[in-house]
Amino acid sequence: MAQNTIAIVGRPNVGKSTLFNRLVGERKAIMDNESGVTRDRHYGHGNWVGKYFTVIDTGGYVRGSDDIFEEEIRKQVELAIKEADVILFMVDVEMGVTGLDQEFADVLRRTDKPIYLVANKADTHARGHLAGEFYALGFDSEIFPISSQNGSGTGELLDAVVAHFPEEGIENPEAGIPRIAVVGRPNVGKSSFVNLLLGEERNIVTDIAGTTRDSIHSHYNAFGQEFIIVDTAGLRRKSKVHEDIEFYSVLRSIRALEESNVVIVMLDATRGIEAQDMNIIGLADKNRKGLVILVNKWDLVEKETNTMRDLENHIRERIAPISYPPIVFISVLTKQRVHKAIETAIQVYENRSIKIPTSKLNEVMLKEIERYPPPSIKDKYVKIKYVTQLPTHTPTFAFFCNLPQYIKESYTRFLENRLREHFGFEGVPVNLVFRKK
């Protein structure tokens, strides 16, 4: 359980995500006037008067609606209530007490955790007086009229909440922990993969493309290493993105990719590699991230002797000249090679920090260069005299030579291939720079 945890709960469209963003101090959750935008549990971190805390945003709690996600959202809300130290039950002063509020109050009465009624949209003094009617819900605690939009009343609310936290807490529990982002087109199995790894229904899964709307962060321990694994919304072509909500989902997914150390790009084996998959792989490479390609739904493919080899060769041809990502064929449904997939991602993360001693680098690479020197250009002969690894986040090697401007891209690729052949770096982009000696 996270330390000093606050769960924001309530029926749809009362302003939970707006309050969540205010408490964590940034626009982490997608907000929209349409109800049901938030579906999964969403975590952020904040502080107040020297106390650090974790905030959980949840989907709107409903019963008996036509929403296909209703039952799954309800499960996520119930899990958040179990996880929290303090619960903020959010209601709407404009609407007053509704049947859904009363029904949800009955659910909350089963817990013995501190519950605060937060009467949102009390933007004026007159509206604040309307909050009194929520005493009818039968809670002993004080009611806090607030406006999550402009922040009025939130200070008094936080004063009461942090009084329940005996310890100072941790400023950012995620600081310094490696991040793996799972990205891909809609409906390739990203959330199912993450749920299987975590051993719980952390993210809602349906057959409907676009079920995941926000980037969902979860802590994961494997092979002696703690990671944050991020499930993201499916990335589709711009021309296919019509709703504002999906537009913001795509932006969140791209940001999750940019903030990660390793990107797992998931493909659908029944559809092969498509143009959007190649765009996503190109985006990960452009951002110089560790990269693993997972081919999911392998159980649905009719196989012959060389089916896997042929598909892997086809994928590598399509993504060329990006040659470094490992490709793992998995089935989330049958759990085939799922642990191999995460083991590969962890290895890729470790490969990012490989440091090669300068003496070893020169011993190996100068022999390769002597065997196959750079081609001459305009009767100019390039002589590489020395190589060293630079202290950067992504493996970067500096080659010192007399005429760096005459090194061609084809020779750069040759040197990169020799580096990988001798020293590994599977799944990691390698940078080569040429400097005048």
CSV table of C-alpha atoms in Angstrom, one decimal:
chain,number,residue,atom,x,y,z
A,1,MET,CA,0.0,0.0,0.0
A,2,ALA,CA,1.3,3.5,-0.8
A,3,GLN,CA,2.1,5.7,2.1
A,4,ASN,CA,-0.3,8.6,2.9
A,5,THR,CA,-2.9,7.8,0.3
A,6,ILE,CA,-6.0,9.8,-0.6
A,7,ALA,CA,-8.7,8.3,-2.9
A,8,ILE,CA,-11.2,10.7,-4.7
A,9,VAL,CA,-14.4,8.9,-5.3
A,10,GLY,CA,-18.0,9.7,-6.3
A,11,ARG,CA,-20.5,9.4,-9.1
A,12,PRO,CA,-19.6,10.6,-12.7
A,13,ASN,CA,-19.0,14.2,-13.6
A,14,VAL,CA,-18.7,15.8,-10.2
A,15,GLY,CA,-15.1,17.0,-10.8
A,16,LYS,CA,-12.9,14.3,-9.4
A,17,SER,CA,-10.2,14.6,-12.1
A,18,THR,CA,-10.2,18.4,-11.8
A,19,LEU,CA,-9.5,18.0,-8.0
A,20,PHE,CA,-6.9,15.3,-8.6
A,21,ASN,CA,-5.0,17.6,-11.0
A,22,ARG,CA,-5.2,20.4,-8.4
A,23,LEU,CA,-3.9,18.2,-5.6
A,24,VAL,CA,-1.0,16.9,-7.6
A,25,GLY,CA,-0.2,20.3,-9.1
A,26,GLU,CA,-0.3,19.3,-12.8
A,27,ARG,CA,-2.8,18.3,-15.5
A,28,LYS,CA,-2.1,14.6,-15.2
A,29,ALA,CA,-5.7,13.4,-15.6
A,30,ILE,CA,-7.8,14.0,-18.7
A,31,MET,CA,-10.8,16.2,-18.0
A,32,ASP,CA,-13.9,16.6,-20.1
A,33,ASN,CA,-17.6,17.4,-19.6
A,34,GLU,CA,-18.5,14.0,-20.9
A,35,SER,CA,-19.1,11.6,-18.0
A,36,GLY,CA,-17.0,8.4,-17.8
A,37,VAL,CA,-13.7,9.9,-19.1
A,38,THR,CA,-11.8,8.4,-16.2
A,39,ARG,CA,-12.0,4.6,-16.2
A,40,ASP,CA,-8.9,3.1,-14.4
A,41,ARG,CA,-7.3,4.1,-11.2
A,42,HIS,CA,-4.9,7.0,-11.8
A,43,TYR,CA,-2.1,7.9,-9.4
A,44,GLY,CA,-0.3,11.2,-8.7
A,45,HIS,CA,1.8,12.8,-5.9
A,46,GLY,CA,1.3,16.0,-3.9
A,47,ASN,CA,2.3,17.7,-0.7
A,48,TRP,CA,0.7,20.1,1.9
A,49,VAL,CA,2.3,21.7,4.9
A,50,GLY,CA,5.3,19.4,4.8
A,51,LYS,CA,3.3,16.2,4.3
A,52,TYR,CA,3.7,14.2,1.1
A,53,PHE,CA,0.9,12.0,-0.2
A,54,THR,CA,-0.3,9.9,-3.1
A,55,VAL,CA,-3.7,10.7,-4.7
A,56,ILE,CA,-5.9,8.2,-6.5
A,57,ASP,CA,-8.3,9.4,-9.2
A,58,THR,CA,-11.1,7.0,-10.0
A,59,GLY,CA,-13.9,6.6,-12.5
A,60,GLY,CA,-17.5,7.6,-11.7
A,61,TYR,CA,-19.4,5.0,-9.6
A,62,VAL,CA,-22.7,4.0,-11.3
A,63,ARG,CA,-25.2,1.1,-11.2
A,64,GLY,CA,-27.7,0.0,-13.8
A,65,SER,CA,-26.5,2.2,-16.7
A,66,ASP,CA,-26.0,1.2,-20.3
A,67,ASP,CA,-22.2,1.8,-20.0
A,68,ILE,CA,-20.3,-1.4,-20.9
A,69,PHE,CA,-17.5,-0.3,-18.6
A,70,GLU,CA,-19.8,0.2,-15.5
A,71,GLU,CA,-18.9,-3.0,-13.7
A,72,GLU,CA,-15.1,-2.7,-14.4
A,73,ILE,CA,-15.1,1.0,-13.3
A,74,ARG,CA,-16.9,0.0,-10.1
A,75,LYS,CA,-14.2,-2.7,-9.3
A,76,GLN,CA,-11.5,-0.1,-9.8
A,77,VAL,CA,-13.3,2.3,-7.4
A,78,GLU,CA,-13.6,-0.5,-4.8
A,79,LEU,CA,-9.9,-1.3,-5.1
A,80,ALA,CA,-9.0,2.4,-4.6
A,81,ILE,CA,-11.1,2.5,-1.4
A,82,LYS,CA,-9.3,-0.5,0.0
A,83,GLU,CA,-5.9,1.1,-0.9
A,84,ALA,CA,-6.6,4.5,0.6
A,85,ASP,CA,-5.9,6.0,4.1
A,86,VAL,CA,-8.4,8.8,3.6
A,87,ILE,CA,-11.4,8.9,1.3
A,88,LEU,CA,-12.8,12.1,-0.4
A,89,PHE,CA,-16.4,11.5,-1.3
A,90,MET,CA,-17.1,14.1,-3.9
A,91,VAL,CA,-20.6,15.5,-4.6
A,92,ASP,CA,-22.0,18.4,-6.7
A,93,VAL,CA,-23.7,21.3,-4.9
A,94,GLU,CA,-25.4,22.3,-8.2
A,95,MET,CA,-27.2,18.9,-8.5
A,96,GLY,CA,-27.8,18.4,-4.8
A,97,VAL,CA,-28.2,14.9,-3.3
A,98,THR,CA,-28.9,12.3,-6.0
A,99,GLY,CA,-30.0,8.7,-5.8
A,100,LEU,CA,-26.5,7.7,-7.0
A,101,ASP,CA,-24.9,9.7,-4.1
A,102,GLN,CA,-27.2,7.9,-1.6
A,103,GLU,CA,-26.4,4.5,-3.1
A,104,PHE,CA,-22.6,5.2,-3.1
A,105,ALA,CA,-22.9,6.5,0.5
A,106,ASP,CA,-24.2,3.0,1.5
A,107,VAL,CA,-21.1,1.4,-0.1
A,108,LEU,CA,-18.8,3.8,1.8
A,109,ARG,CA,-20.4,3.0,5.1
A,110,ARG,CA,-18.9,-0.5,5.0
A,111,THR,CA,-15.4,1.0,5.4
A,112,ASP,CA,-14.0,2.3,8.7
A,113,LYS,CA,-11.6,4.7,7.0
A,114,PRO,CA,-11.9,8.5,7.4
A,115,ILE,CA,-14.4,9.9,4.9
A,116,TYR,CA,-14.7,13.6,4.0
A,117,LEU,CA,-17.7,14.9,2.0
A,118,VAL,CA,-16.4,17.3,-0.6
A,119,ALA,CA,-19.1,19.5,-2.1
A,120,ASN,CA,-17.7,20.6,-5.4
A,121,LYS,CA,-18.7,23.5,-7.6
A,122,ALA,CA,-19.3,25.8,-4.6
A,123,ASP,CA,-17.8,28.7,-6.6
A,124,THR,CA,-19.7,31.4,-4.7
A,125,HIS,CA,-20.6,32.0,-1.0
A,126,ALA,CA,-24.3,31.3,-1.8
A,127,ARG,CA,-23.5,28.0,-3.4
A,128,GLY,CA,-21.3,27.1,-0.4
A,129,HIS,CA,-24.4,27.3,1.8
A,130,LEU,CA,-26.1,24.6,-0.3
A,131,ALA,CA,-23.6,22.0,0.9
A,132,GLY,CA,-25.6,21.6,4.1
A,133,GLU,CA,-28.1,19.3,2.4
A,134,PHE,CA,-25.4,16.6,2.1
A,135,TYR,CA,-25.6,15.9,5.8
A,136,ALA,CA,-28.7,13.9,4.7
A,137,LEU,CA,-26.2,11.2,3.5
A,138,GLY,CA,-25.6,10.3,7.1
A,139,PHE,CA,-21.8,10.9,7.6
A,140,ASP,CA,-20.5,12.3,10.8
A,141,SER,CA,-17.5,14.1,9.2
A,142,GLU,CA,-17.4,17.8,8.3
A,143,ILE,CA,-18.6,18.8,4.8
A,144,PHE,CA,-16.1,20.9,2.8
A,145,PRO,CA,-17.6,23.2,0.1
A,146,ILE,CA,-14.9,23.7,-2.5
A,147,SER,CA,-14.3,24.6,-6.1
A,148,SER,CA,-11.8,22.3,-7.7
A,149,GLN,CA,-11.8,24.6,-10.7
A,150,ASN,CA,-10.5,27.7,-8.9
A,151,GLY,CA,-9.1,26.0,-5.8
A,152,SER,CA,-11.3,27.8,-3.1
A,153,GLY,CA,-11.8,25.6,0.0
A,154,THR,CA,-9.1,23.1,-0.9
A,155,GLY,CA,-6.7,24.4,1.7
A,156,GLU,CA,-9.1,23.7,4.6
A,157,LEU,CA,-9.8,20.3,3.1
A,158,LEU,CA,-6.1,19.4,2.9
A,159,ASP,CA,-5.5,20.6,6.5
A,160,ALA,CA,-8.1,18.1,7.7
A,161,VAL,CA,-6.8,15.3,5.4
A,162,VAL,CA,-3.1,15.5,6.3
A,163,ALA,CA,-3.9,15.4,10.0
A,164,HIS,CA,-4.5,11.7,9.5
A,165,PHE,CA,-1.0,11.2,8.2
A,166,PRO,CA,1.4,10.6,11.2
A,167,GLU,CA,4.5,10.4,8.9
A,168,GLU,CA,5.9,13.0,6.6
A,169,GLY,CA,5.7,10.6,3.6
A,170,ILE,CA,7.9,10.4,0.5
A,171,GLU,CA,8.2,13.3,-1.8
A,172,ASN,CA,8.1,11.2,-5.0
A,173,PRO,CA,7.9,7.5,-4.5
A,174,GLU,CA,8.7,7.0,-8.2
A,175,ALA,CA,11.9,9.0,-8.3
A,176,GLY,CA,14.8,7.1,-9.7
A,177,ILE,CA,12.8,4.0,-10.6
A,178,PRO,CA,13.2,2.7,-14.2
A,179,ARG,CA,10.1,3.2,-16.4
A,180,ILE,CA,8.8,0.8,-19.0
A,181,ALA,CA,6.1,2.1,-21.3
A,182,VAL,CA,3.8,-0.3,-23.2
A,183,VAL,CA,2.7,1.3,-26.4
A,184,GLY,CA,1.0,0.3,-29.7
A,185,ARG,CA,-2.1,0.6,-31.8
A,186,PRO,CA,-5.5,0.2,-30.1
A,187,ASN,CA,-6.7,-3.3,-29.1
A,188,VAL,CA,-3.4,-5.2,-29.4
A,189,GLY,CA,-3.5,-6.4,-25.8
A,190,LYS,CA,-1.5,-3.8,-23.9
A,191,SER,CA,-3.7,-3.7,-20.8
A,192,SER,CA,-4.1,-7.5,-20.7
A,193,PHE,CA,-0.3,-7.8,-20.8
A,194,VAL,CA,0.1,-5.3,-17.9
A,195,ASN,CA,-2.6,-7.0,-15.9
A,196,LEU,CA,-1.1,-10.4,-16.4
A,197,LEU,CA,2.3,-9.1,-15.2
A,198,LEU,CA,0.8,-7.4,-12.1
A,199,GLY,CA,-1.4,-10.4,-11.2
A,200,GLU,CA,-4.4,-8.1,-10.8
A,201,GLU,CA,-7.0,-6.2,-12.9
A,202,ARG,CA,-5.1,-2.9,-12.6
A,203,ASN,CA,-6.5,-1.8,-16.0
A,204,ILE,CA,-9.9,-2.3,-17.6
A,205,VAL,CA,-9.8,-4.6,-20.5
A,206,THR,CA,-12.6,-5.0,-23.2
A,207,ASP,CA,-12.7,-5.9,-26.9
A,208,ILE,CA,-13.4,-2.3,-27.7
A,209,ALA,CA,-10.5,-0.3,-29.1
A,210,GLY,CA,-9.8,2.8,-27.0
A,211,THR,CA,-10.8,1.3,-23.6
A,212,THR,CA,-7.6,2.8,-22.0
A,213,ARG,CA,-7.8,6.6,-22.2
A,214,ASP,CA,-5.0,7.7,-19.8
A,215,SER,CA,-1.5,6.5,-19.2
A,216,ILE,CA,-1.7,4.2,-16.1
A,217,HIS,CA,1.4,3.8,-13.9
A,218,SER,CA,2.0,0.6,-11.8
A,219,HIS,CA,4.9,-0.6,-9.7
A,220,TYR,CA,6.3,-4.0,-10.7
A,221,ASN,CA,9.0,-6.2,-9.2
A,222,ALA,CA,10.8,-8.8,-11.4
A,223,PHE,CA,14.2,-10.4,-11.4
A,224,GLY,CA,15.3,-8.4,-8.4
A,225,GLN,CA,14.5,-5.1,-10.0
A,226,GLU,CA,11.6,-2.6,-9.2
A,227,PHE,CA,10.0,-0.9,-12.3
A,228,ILE,CA,7.2,1.4,-13.1
A,229,ILE,CA,5.3,-0.1,-16.0
A,230,VAL,CA,3.0,2.3,-17.9
A,231,ASP,CA,0.0,1.1,-19.8
A,232,THR,CA,-1.0,3.7,-22.5
A,233,ALA,CA,-3.9,4.5,-24.8
A,234,GLY,CA,-3.7,3.0,-28.3
A,235,LEU,CA,-1.9,5.2,-30.8
A,236,ARG,CA,-3.7,5.5,-34.2
A,237,ARG,CA,-3.2,7.8,-37.2
A,238,LYS,CA,-4.1,11.5,-36.8
A,239,SER,CA,-6.8,11.1,-39.4
A,240,LYS,CA,-8.5,8.4,-37.2
A,241,VAL,CA,-8.6,10.6,-34.1
A,242,HIS,CA,-11.9,12.4,-34.0
A,243,GLU,CA,-12.8,13.0,-30.3
A,244,ASP,CA,-11.0,15.5,-28.0
A,245,ILE,CA,-10.7,12.8,-25.4
A,246,GLU,CA,-8.9,10.5,-27.7
A,247,PHE,CA,-6.7,13.4,-28.9
A,248,TYR,CA,-5.6,14.0,-25.2
A,249,SER,CA,-5.2,10.2,-24.7
A,250,VAL,CA,-2.7,10.1,-27.6
A,251,LEU,CA,-0.8,13.1,-26.2
A,252,ARG,CA,-0.5,11.3,-22.8
A,253,SER,CA,0.7,8.1,-24.6
A,254,ILE,CA,3.4,10.1,-26.4
A,255,ARG,CA,4.5,11.8,-23.2
A,256,ALA,CA,4.6,8.4,-21.4
A,257,LEU,CA,6.9,7.2,-24.2
A,258,GLU,CA,9.1,10.3,-23.9
A,259,GLU,CA,9.4,9.9,-20.1
A,260,SER,CA,10.3,6.1,-20.2
A,261,ASN,CA,13.6,4.4,-20.2
A,262,VAL,CA,12.4,1.3,-22.2
A,263,VAL,CA,9.5,1.2,-24.7
A,264,ILE,CA,7.7,-2.0,-25.4
A,265,VAL,CA,5.9,-1.7,-28.8
A,266,MET,CA,3.2,-4.3,-29.0
A,267,LEU,CA,2.0,-5.7,-32.4
A,268,ASP,CA,-0.9,-7.9,-33.3
A,269,ALA,CA,0.4,-11.2,-34.9
A,270,THR,CA,-2.8,-11.6,-36.9
A,271,ARG,CA,-2.3,-8.2,-38.6
A,272,GLY,CA,1.5,-8.2,-38.9
A,273,ILE,CA,3.3,-4.9,-38.8
A,274,GLU,CA,1.4,-1.9,-40.1
A,275,ALA,CA,2.3,1.7,-41.0
A,276,GLN,CA,1.3,3.0,-37.6
A,277,ASP,CA,3.5,0.4,-35.8
A,278,MET,CA,6.4,1.6,-37.8
A,279,ASN,CA,5.6,5.2,-36.8
A,280,ILE,CA,5.6,4.2,-33.1
A,281,ILE,CA,8.9,2.3,-33.4
A,282,GLY,CA,10.4,5.3,-35.3
A,283,LEU,CA,9.2,7.7,-32.5
A,284,ALA,CA,10.8,5.5,-29.8
A,285,ASP,CA,14.1,5.4,-31.8
A,286,LYS,CA,14.0,9.2,-32.4
A,287,ASN,CA,13.7,9.7,-28.6
A,288,ARG,CA,16.6,7.2,-28.1
A,289,LYS,CA,14.7,4.8,-25.9
A,290,GLY,CA,15.5,1.2,-25.2
A,291,LEU,CA,13.2,-0.7,-27.5
A,292,VAL,CA,11.5,-4.2,-27.4
A,293,ILE,CA,9.0,-5.4,-30.0
A,294,LEU,CA,6.3,-7.8,-28.7
A,295,VAL,CA,4.2,-9.7,-31.2
A,296,ASN,CA,1.0,-10.6,-29.3
A,297,LYS,CA,-1.8,-13.1,-30.2
A,298,TRP,CA,0.8,-15.6,-31.4
A,299,ASP,CA,-1.7,-18.4,-30.4
A,300,LEU,CA,-4.1,-17.2,-33.2
A,301,VAL,CA,-1.6,-17.6,-36.0
A,302,GLU,CA,-1.5,-20.8,-38.2
A,303,LYS,CA,2.1,-22.0,-38.0
A,304,GLU,CA,4.4,-23.8,-40.4
A,305,THR,CA,8.1,-24.7,-39.9
A,306,ASN,CA,9.5,-21.2,-40.4
A,307,THR,CA,6.5,-19.0,-39.6
A,308,MET,CA,8.1,-17.2,-36.7
A,309,ARG,CA,11.4,-16.7,-38.6
A,310,ASP,CA,9.7,-15.4,-41.7
A,311,LEU,CA,7.6,-12.9,-39.7
A,312,GLU,CA,10.6,-11.7,-37.7
A,313,ASN,CA,12.5,-11.1,-41.0
A,314,HIS,CA,9.5,-9.3,-42.5
A,315,ILE,CA,9.3,-7.0,-39.4
A,316,ARG,CA,13.1,-6.3,-39.5
A,317,GLU,CA,12.8,-5.4,-43.2
A,318,ARG,CA,9.9,-3.0,-42.6
A,319,ILE,CA,11.7,-1.2,-39.7
A,320,ALA,CA,15.1,-0.9,-41.3
A,321,PRO,CA,17.6,0.7,-40.8
A,322,ILE,CA,16.5,0.3,-37.1
A,323,SER,CA,18.0,-3.1,-36.5
A,324,TYR,CA,18.7,-3.3,-32.7
A,325,PRO,CA,15.3,-4.2,-31.1
A,326,PRO,CA,14.8,-7.8,-29.9
A,327,ILE,CA,11.5,-9.3,-31.1
A,328,VAL,CA,9.6,-11.6,-28.8
A,329,PHE,CA,6.5,-13.6,-29.9
A,330,ILE,CA,4.0,-13.9,-27.1
A,331,SER,CA,0.4,-14.8,-26.2
A,332,VAL,CA,-1.1,-13.0,-23.3
A,333,LEU,CA,-4.2,-15.3,-23.5
A,334,THR,CA,-2.1,-18.5,-23.1
A,335,LYS,CA,0.7,-16.7,-21.1
A,336,GLN,CA,3.2,-17.9,-23.7
A,337,ARG,CA,6.6,-16.2,-23.2
A,338,VAL,CA,5.2,-13.3,-21.2
A,339,HIS,CA,7.9,-13.6,-18.6
A,340,LYS,CA,10.5,-13.8,-21.4
A,341,ALA,CA,9.1,-10.5,-22.7
A,342,ILE,CA,9.6,-8.6,-19.4
A,343,GLU,CA,13.0,-10.3,-18.8
A,344,THR,CA,14.0,-9.0,-22.3
A,345,ALA,CA,12.8,-5.5,-21.4
A,346,ILE,CA,14.8,-5.5,-18.1
A,347,GLN,CA,17.9,-6.7,-20.0
A,348,VAL,CA,17.5,-3.8,-22.5
A,349,TYR,CA,17.3,-1.4,-19.6
A,350,GLU,CA,20.5,-2.8,-18.2
A,351,ASN,CA,22.1,-2.7,-21.6
A,352,ARG,CA,21.6,1.1,-21.6
A,353,SER,CA,24.1,1.5,-18.8
A,354,ILE,CA,26.9,-0.8,-20.2
A,355,LYS,CA,30.3,1.0,-20.0
A,356,ILE,CA,33.2,-0.4,-22.1
A,357,PRO,CA,36.7,0.3,-20.8
A,358,THR,CA,38.6,2.6,-23.2
A,359,SER,CA,41.5,0.1,-23.5
A,360,LYS,CA,39.1,-2.7,-24.5
A,361,LEU,CA,37.3,-0.5,-27.0
A,362,ASN,CA,40.5,0.5,-28.8
A,363,GLU,CA,41.9,-3.1,-28.7
A,364,VAL,CA,38.7,-4.4,-30.5
A,365,MET,CA,37.6,-1.5,-32.7
A,366,LEU,CA,41.0,-0.4,-34.0
A,367,LYS,CA,41.5,-4.0,-35.3
A,368,GLU,CA,38.1,-3.8,-37.1
A,369,ILE,CA,39.0,-0.4,-38.6
A,370,GLU,CA,42.4,-1.7,-39.7
A,371,ARG,CA,40.7,-4.7,-41.4
A,372,TYR,CA,38.1,-2.4,-43.1
A,373,PRO,CA,39.3,1.2,-43.1
A,374,PRO,CA,37.0,4.1,-44.2
A,375,PRO,CA,36.8,4.5,-47.9
A,376,SER,CA,38.8,7.4,-49.4
A,377,ILE,CA,37.0,10.4,-50.8
A,378,LYS,CA,38.5,12.8,-53.3
A,379,ASP,CA,41.9,11.2,-52.6
A,380,LYS,CA,41.4,12.0,-48.9
A,381,TYR,CA,42.2,9.1,-46.5
A,382,VAL,CA,40.4,9.1,-43.1
A,383,LYS,CA,42.5,7.7,-40.3
A,384,ILE,CA,40.7,6.8,-37.1
A,385,LYS,CA,43.2,6.9,-34.2
A,386,TYR,CA,41.3,6.5,-31.0
A,387,VAL,CA,37.8,5.7,-29.6
A,388,THR,CA,36.2,6.3,-26.2
A,389,GLN,CA,32.8,6.0,-24.7
A,390,LEU,CA,31.2,9.3,-23.5
A,391,PRO,CA,29.4,9.7,-20.2
A,392,THR,CA,25.9,10.0,-21.5
A,393,HIS,CA,22.5,8.3,-20.7
A,394,THR,CA,22.4,6.6,-24.1
A,395,PRO,CA,25.6,4.7,-25.1
A,396,THR,CA,27.6,7.2,-27.2
A,397,PHE,CA,31.1,6.6,-28.7
A,398,ALA,CA,33.5,9.2,-29.9
A,399,PHE,CA,35.9,8.3,-32.8
A,400,PHE,CA,38.8,10.7,-33.1
A,401,CYS,CA,40.2,11.0,-36.6
A,402,ASN,CA,41.9,13.4,-39.0
A,403,LEU,CA,38.9,14.1,-41.3
A,404,PRO,CA,35.6,13.5,-39.5
A,405,GLN,CA,33.7,15.3,-42.2
A,406,TYR,CA,34.4,12.5,-44.7
A,407,ILE,CA,32.9,9.7,-42.7
A,408,LYS,CA,29.9,8.3,-44.7
A,409,GLU,CA,26.7,7.0,-43.1
A,410,SER,CA,27.4,3.5,-44.5
A,411,TYR,CA,30.7,3.4,-42.6
A,412,THR,CA,29.0,4.7,-39.4
A,413,ARG,CA,26.6,1.7,-39.7
A,414,PHE,CA,29.5,-0.6,-40.2
A,415,LEU,CA,31.1,0.6,-37.0
A,416,GLU,CA,27.8,0.4,-35.1
A,417,ASN,CA,27.3,-3.2,-36.2
A,418,ARG,CA,30.9,-4.1,-35.1
A,419,LEU,CA,30.2,-2.5,-31.7
A,420,ARG,CA,27.0,-4.5,-31.2
A,421,GLU,CA,28.7,-7.7,-32.4
A,422,HIS,CA,31.5,-7.4,-29.8
A,423,PHE,CA,29.7,-5.7,-26.9
A,424,GLY,CA,26.0,-6.4,-27.1
A,425,PHE,CA,23.7,-3.4,-26.6
A,426,GLU,CA,20.7,-5.4,-27.8
A,427,GLY,CA,17.6,-3.2,-27.8
A,428,VAL,CA,19.5,0.1,-27.2
A,429,PRO,CA,20.2,2.9,-29.7
A,430,VAL,CA,23.9,3.6,-30.0
A,431,ASN,CA,25.2,7.0,-31.0
A,432,LEU,CA,28.5,7.5,-32.9
A,433,VAL,CA,30.2,10.9,-33.1
A,434,PHE,CA,33.4,11.7,-35.0
A,435,ARG,CA,35.8,14.3,-33.8
A,436,LYS,CA,38.9,15.9,-35.1
A,437,LYS,CA,42.1,14.6,-33.6
